Coordinates of C-alpha atoms in Angstrom, one line a residue:
M281 CA -57.1 -30.7 -49.7
G282 CA -60.0 -28.2 -49.6
H283 CA -62.8 -30.6 -50.7
D284 CA -66.2 -30.6 -49.0
V285 CA -66.8 -34.0 -47.4
T286 CA -69.9 -35.3 -45.6
V287 CA -70.0 -38.7 -44.0
L288 CA -73.4 -40.4 -43.7
T289 CA -73.4 -43.3 -41.2
T290 CA -75.3 -45.1 -38.5
D291 CA -75.4 -44.6 -34.7
N292 CA -75.1 -48.4 -34.3
G293 CA -78.0 -48.2 -31.8
D294 CA -76.2 -45.7 -29.5
R295 CA -78.7 -42.8 -29.1
S296 CA -76.2 -40.9 -26.9
L297 CA -74.1 -40.0 -29.9
P298 CA -74.7 -36.5 -31.5
R299 CA -76.7 -36.6 -34.7
T300 CA -74.3 -34.2 -36.4
E301 CA -70.7 -33.4 -35.8
H302 CA -68.1 -31.2 -37.4
R303 CA -64.6 -32.4 -36.9
D304 CA -61.2 -32.5 -38.7
G305 CA -62.6 -30.6 -41.6
Y306 CA -65.6 -32.8 -42.5
T307 CA -69.2 -33.2 -41.4
L308 CA -70.4 -36.5 -39.8
V309 CA -74.2 -37.3 -39.9
R310 CA -75.5 -40.2 -37.9
H311 CA -78.8 -41.9 -38.5
K312 CA -80.8 -44.1 -36.1
E313 CA -80.2 -47.8 -36.4
V314 CA -83.6 -49.5 -36.4
A315 CA -82.4 -53.1 -36.8
R316 CA -79.3 -55.2 -37.3
L317 CA -79.4 -58.0 -39.9
I318 CA -76.4 -60.4 -40.2
D319 CA -74.2 -57.7 -38.5
N320 CA -75.5 -55.2 -41.0
S321 CA -76.8 -51.9 -39.6
I322 CA -80.2 -50.9 -41.0
F323 CA -80.8 -47.2 -40.8
P324 CA -83.6 -46.0 -43.2
G325 CA -83.0 -42.3 -42.4
V326 CA -80.1 -42.4 -44.8
I327 CA -82.5 -42.8 -47.7
K328 CA -83.8 -39.2 -47.2
S329 CA -80.3 -37.9 -46.6
L330 CA -78.9 -39.4 -49.7
Y331 CA -81.8 -38.4 -51.9
E332 CA -81.8 -34.8 -50.6
R333 CA -78.1 -34.3 -50.8
A334 CA -77.2 -36.4 -53.9
N335 CA -77.2 -33.4 -56.3
D336 CA -75.2 -31.2 -53.9
F337 CA -72.1 -33.4 -54.3
D338 CA -69.9 -34.5 -57.2
I339 CA -69.3 -38.0 -55.9
I340 CA -71.1 -40.5 -53.7
H341 CA -68.5 -42.9 -52.3
A342 CA -69.8 -46.0 -50.7
H343 CA -68.0 -48.8 -49.0
S344 CA -68.6 -52.6 -49.7
H345 CA -71.4 -54.0 -51.8
L346 CA -72.4 -56.1 -48.7
Y347 CA -73.9 -53.1 -46.8
F348 CA -77.4 -51.7 -46.8
S349 CA -76.2 -48.2 -47.2
T350 CA -74.2 -49.1 -50.3
N351 CA -77.2 -50.8 -51.9
L352 CA -79.2 -47.6 -51.2
S353 CA -76.4 -45.5 -52.6
A354 CA -76.5 -47.5 -55.9
L355 CA -80.3 -47.1 -56.1
I356 CA -80.3 -43.4 -55.4
S357 CA -77.4 -42.7 -57.8
K358 CA -79.5 -44.2 -60.6
I359 CA -82.6 -42.2 -59.6
T360 CA -80.6 -38.9 -59.3
D361 CA -78.0 -39.6 -62.0
S362 CA -75.2 -39.1 -59.5
N363 CA -71.7 -40.3 -59.8
L364 CA -71.1 -43.4 -57.7
V365 CA -67.7 -44.9 -56.5
I366 CA -67.7 -48.1 -54.4
T367 CA -64.7 -49.4 -52.5
N368 CA -64.5 -53.2 -52.6
H369 CA -63.7 -54.6 -49.1
G370 CA -63.8 -58.2 -50.2
F371 CA -66.4 -60.1 -52.2
Y372 CA -67.5 -62.4 -49.3
S373 CA -69.2 -61.7 -46.0
Q374 CA -67.6 -62.8 -42.7
T375 CA -71.1 -63.3 -41.1
A376 CA -73.6 -64.5 -43.7
S377 CA -74.0 -68.2 -44.6
T378 CA -72.6 -69.5 -47.8
S379 CA -76.0 -70.1 -49.3
I380 CA -77.2 -66.6 -48.6
Q381 CA -74.0 -65.1 -50.0
K382 CA -74.3 -67.0 -53.3
V383 CA -77.9 -65.7 -53.8
Y384 CA -77.0 -62.2 -52.7
N385 CA -73.8 -61.8 -54.8
R386 CA -75.6 -63.0 -57.9
T387 CA -78.5 -60.5 -57.5
I388 CA -78.4 -57.5 -55.2
G389 CA -74.6 -57.5 -54.8
K390 CA -73.9 -57.8 -58.5
A391 CA -76.5 -55.1 -59.3
T392 CA -74.9 -52.8 -56.7
L393 CA -71.4 -53.2 -58.0
N394 CA -72.4 -52.9 -61.7
S395 CA -74.1 -49.6 -60.9
A396 CA -70.8 -47.9 -59.9
D397 CA -69.0 -45.5 -62.2
R398 CA -65.8 -46.8 -60.6
I399 CA -64.9 -49.6 -58.2
F400 CA -61.8 -49.3 -56.1
C401 CA -59.9 -52.6 -55.3
Y402 CA -56.8 -52.9 -53.2
T403 CA -55.1 -55.6 -55.3
P404 CA -55.1 -57.1 -58.8
R405 CA -56.3 -60.4 -57.1
A406 CA -59.4 -58.6 -55.7
K407 CA -60.1 -57.2 -59.2
N408 CA -59.8 -60.6 -60.7
I409 CA -62.3 -62.0 -58.2
L410 CA -64.9 -59.4 -59.2
R411 CA -64.3 -60.0 -63.0
E412 CA -64.8 -63.8 -62.3
H413 CA -68.2 -62.9 -60.9
N414 CA -69.2 -60.9 -64.0
I415 CA -68.7 -57.4 -62.5
G416 CA -68.3 -55.1 -65.4
S417 CA -67.8 -51.7 -63.9
P418 CA -64.5 -49.9 -64.5
I419 CA -62.0 -50.9 -61.7
E420 CA -59.1 -48.9 -60.3
I421 CA -56.5 -50.6 -58.1
I422 CA -55.6 -48.2 -55.3
S423 CA -54.1 -49.6 -52.1
N424 CA -55.1 -48.6 -48.7
G425 CA -52.8 -46.1 -47.0
I426 CA -51.2 -45.5 -43.7
N427 CA -49.7 -42.3 -42.2
C428 CA -46.2 -43.5 -41.4
E429 CA -45.5 -40.4 -39.3
I430 CA -48.2 -41.2 -36.8
F431 CA -47.8 -45.0 -37.0
A432 CA -44.0 -45.3 -36.4
P433 CA -41.7 -47.2 -34.0
E434 CA -40.1 -45.7 -30.9
N435 CA -36.4 -45.5 -30.5
E436 CA -36.6 -46.9 -27.0
E437 CA -36.9 -50.7 -26.5
D438 CA -40.2 -51.7 -25.0
E439 CA -39.9 -54.6 -22.5
T440 CA -43.7 -55.5 -22.6
Q441 CA -44.3 -59.1 -23.7
Q442 CA -47.6 -58.8 -25.5
I443 CA -49.6 -60.4 -28.3
L444 CA -52.2 -58.2 -29.9
F445 CA -55.6 -58.6 -31.6
V446 CA -57.4 -55.6 -33.2
G447 CA -60.8 -55.9 -34.7
R448 CA -64.5 -56.3 -34.2
L449 CA -65.3 -59.2 -31.9
K450 CA -67.5 -61.3 -34.2
N451 CA -67.4 -64.8 -35.6
G452 CA -65.8 -63.7 -38.9
K453 CA -62.7 -62.3 -37.1
R454 CA -62.3 -65.5 -35.1
P455 CA -60.8 -64.0 -31.9
D456 CA -61.8 -67.2 -30.1
A457 CA -59.2 -69.1 -32.2
L458 CA -56.5 -66.7 -30.9
I459 CA -57.6 -67.2 -27.3
R460 CA -57.5 -70.9 -27.7
G461 CA -54.1 -70.8 -29.3
F462 CA -52.9 -68.4 -26.6
G463 CA -54.2 -70.8 -23.9
K464 CA -51.7 -73.4 -25.2
L465 CA -48.8 -70.9 -24.8
V466 CA -49.2 -69.7 -21.3
D467 CA -47.4 -72.6 -19.6
E468 CA -44.4 -72.1 -21.8
Y469 CA -44.4 -68.3 -21.7
P470 CA -46.1 -67.2 -18.5
N471 CA -44.8 -63.6 -18.9
Y472 CA -46.7 -63.0 -22.1
Q473 CA -50.0 -61.1 -22.1
L474 CA -52.8 -61.0 -24.7
K475 CA -54.4 -57.7 -25.5
I476 CA -57.7 -57.7 -27.4
V477 CA -58.7 -54.3 -28.8
G478 CA -62.3 -54.0 -30.1
D479 CA -65.9 -54.6 -29.2
G480 CA -68.7 -56.7 -30.5
P481 CA -71.2 -59.5 -29.9
M482 CA -68.7 -62.2 -29.0
L483 CA -67.3 -60.2 -26.0
P484 CA -69.3 -62.1 -23.2
D485 CA -68.4 -65.5 -24.8
L486 CA -64.8 -64.6 -25.1
K487 CA -64.5 -63.6 -21.5
T488 CA -66.2 -66.9 -20.5
L489 CA -63.7 -68.8 -22.7
C490 CA -60.8 -67.1 -20.9
N491 CA -62.3 -68.1 -17.5
E492 CA -62.7 -71.7 -18.7
K493 CA -59.1 -71.8 -19.7
N494 CA -58.0 -70.0 -16.5
I495 CA -56.2 -67.3 -18.5
Q496 CA -58.4 -64.4 -17.5
E497 CA -55.5 -62.7 -15.7
M498 CA -53.4 -62.8 -18.8
V499 CA -56.0 -61.4 -21.2
T500 CA -57.0 -57.7 -21.4
F501 CA -60.1 -56.6 -23.2
T502 CA -59.8 -52.8 -23.9
G503 CA -62.9 -52.2 -25.9
E504 CA -62.7 -49.8 -28.8
L505 CA -59.7 -47.4 -28.7
S506 CA -59.3 -44.1 -30.5
Y507 CA -57.1 -43.6 -33.5
D508 CA -54.7 -41.6 -31.4
E509 CA -54.2 -44.4 -28.9
M510 CA -53.4 -47.1 -31.4
P511 CA -49.8 -46.3 -32.3
D512 CA -48.7 -46.9 -28.7
V513 CA -50.7 -50.2 -28.6
Y514 CA -48.8 -51.5 -31.6
R515 CA -45.5 -50.4 -30.3
Q516 CA -46.1 -52.2 -27.0
S517 CA -46.8 -55.5 -28.8
D518 CA -44.4 -58.1 -30.0
L519 CA -46.7 -59.3 -32.7
L520 CA -50.3 -58.9 -34.1
V521 CA -52.5 -61.9 -34.7
L522 CA -55.6 -61.5 -37.0
P523 CA -57.3 -65.0 -37.4
T524 CA -59.9 -63.5 -39.7
K525 CA -62.0 -65.6 -42.1
T526 CA -62.0 -63.1 -45.0
E527 CA -60.3 -59.8 -45.8
A528 CA -59.6 -57.5 -48.7
A529 CA -55.9 -57.5 -49.5
I530 CA -53.6 -56.6 -46.6
P531 CA -55.8 -55.4 -43.7
R532 CA -55.4 -51.9 -42.5
V533 CA -54.6 -53.1 -38.9
V534 CA -51.7 -55.2 -40.3
M535 CA -50.3 -52.2 -42.2
E536 CA -50.6 -50.1 -39.0
A537 CA -48.7 -52.7 -37.1
W538 CA -46.1 -53.0 -39.8
A539 CA -45.6 -49.2 -39.8
C540 CA -44.7 -49.6 -36.1
K541 CA -42.3 -52.5 -36.9
T542 CA -44.7 -55.1 -35.4
P543 CA -44.9 -58.3 -37.4
A544 CA -48.2 -60.1 -38.0
I545 CA -49.8 -63.5 -38.2
M546 CA -52.8 -64.3 -40.4
P547 CA -54.5 -67.3 -42.1
N548 CA -53.6 -67.9 -45.7
I549 CA -57.0 -66.8 -47.1
Q550 CA -58.1 -66.2 -50.7
E551 CA -57.8 -62.4 -51.0
I552 CA -54.6 -62.0 -49.1
D553 CA -51.5 -61.1 -51.2
A554 CA -49.4 -63.9 -49.8
E555 CA -46.1 -62.7 -51.4
I556 CA -46.5 -59.3 -49.9
F557 CA -47.7 -60.5 -46.5
K558 CA -44.8 -62.9 -45.9
K559 CA -42.4 -59.9 -46.0
G560 CA -43.8 -58.7 -42.7
G561 CA -45.5 -61.7 -41.2
I562 CA -46.3 -65.4 -41.1
L563 CA -49.3 -67.1 -42.8
C564 CA -50.9 -70.0 -40.9
D565 CA -53.9 -72.3 -41.3
G566 CA -56.0 -70.2 -38.8
T567 CA -56.6 -73.0 -36.4
P568 CA -55.7 -72.6 -32.7
S569 CA -52.9 -75.1 -33.2
G570 CA -51.7 -73.2 -36.3
I571 CA -51.8 -69.9 -34.4
Y572 CA -49.9 -71.5 -31.5
D573 CA -47.1 -72.8 -33.8
S574 CA -46.7 -69.4 -35.6
V575 CA -46.7 -67.3 -32.4
R576 CA -44.3 -69.7 -30.8
Q577 CA -42.0 -69.4 -33.8
L578 CA -41.9 -65.6 -33.5
I579 CA -41.5 -65.6 -29.7
E580 CA -38.5 -68.0 -30.0
D581 CA -36.8 -66.2 -32.8
D582 CA -35.9 -62.6 -31.9
Q583 CA -34.0 -62.1 -35.2
L584 CA -36.9 -63.3 -37.3
R585 CA -39.3 -61.0 -35.4
S586 CA -37.0 -58.0 -35.9
T587 CA -36.5 -58.8 -39.6
L588 CA -40.2 -59.1 -40.3
G589 CA -41.0 -55.9 -38.4
N590 CA -38.3 -53.9 -40.2
T591 CA -39.3 -55.2 -43.6
G592 CA -43.0 -54.6 -42.8
R593 CA -42.4 -51.0 -42.2
E594 CA -40.4 -50.7 -45.4
V595 CA -43.3 -52.3 -47.3
V596 CA -45.8 -49.8 -45.9
Q597 CA -43.5 -46.9 -46.7
E598 CA -42.9 -48.1 -50.3
K599 CA -46.4 -49.4 -51.2
Y600 CA -49.0 -48.1 -48.8
S601 CA -48.3 -44.4 -48.3
W602 CA -51.4 -42.5 -47.2
A603 CA -50.4 -39.5 -49.3
E604 CA -50.2 -41.6 -52.5
T605 CA -53.6 -43.2 -51.7
V606 CA -55.2 -39.8 -51.4
E607 CA -53.6 -38.5 -54.6
K608 CA -54.7 -41.5 -56.7
T609 CA -58.2 -41.5 -55.2
T610 CA -58.7 -37.8 -55.9
E611 CA -57.4 -38.2 -59.5
T612 CA -60.0 -40.9 -60.0
Y613 CA -62.7 -38.7 -58.6
Y614 CA -61.9 -36.0 -61.2
E615 CA -61.9 -38.6 -64.0
V616 CA -65.4 -39.8 -63.0
V617 CA -66.7 -36.2 -62.7
N618 CA -65.4 -35.2 -66.1
E619 CA -66.6 -38.3 -68.0

């Protein structure tokens, strides 16, 4: 849309990545990760970048109050009197202990969110959770968006029998629960494969678990895949399973799957909009047995699987258009700048 966008981020410890990149109309600047605390990248170089650049931009837009970079954005926005927008990606962490989260959310987390000129939430339910925790900053409800031209089904029927997981391989996403549930399915459905897309600290343990259950030949670990590769991955899958512990609203990977007419299975967790989710998927209790039952239900019922896939795409087209998300986000930017 002609705006000048710079993304400040971390190299996640990979020193082979370029420090600065110019791509797709924006500038990407990576800083060296010096430590990782509770799956939170610590990259102090962003302090200098933020401070030096703050007055060059109309908006600082940070993501999730749980991250080091967002805490710094809040501090520097105060020092420089810059406009700050924060997108809420859920109030709770997938990795930190409950006791740590309680202390953090009452102190640093609360201060970070209350320093924002606007907070973006994906759903009214997420907004209510913030208000219940005494977050007083103005809140706009703007859903995440999907490009339904890129993420779209193919006309030809795919014969692949595949269950899919997409996400970071860490405890909060619980990929091990899916592997255990899949292990119960293989005797009944020997032609089905499990594809796990993503990387993370659990990868060695997950491969060991597959070996222990003697399903290593039926499980593929792809590592991280590019954005351009993902539509085909969804199209080749009968269903997506995301056994995550916490999420903000309908996760992006679920919406991408729905856009490709692939139904989804998730636990019935606090911040999920259950009424919306059940139009394109099945909610379960998140245990291996619960996952097994739900997957089995969709494998056995072709009509249900087709109906959920078709309805899921309709939901994304009606409610989660990327163009509408961009338009609403930009309108809010202008409101903040002009206040």
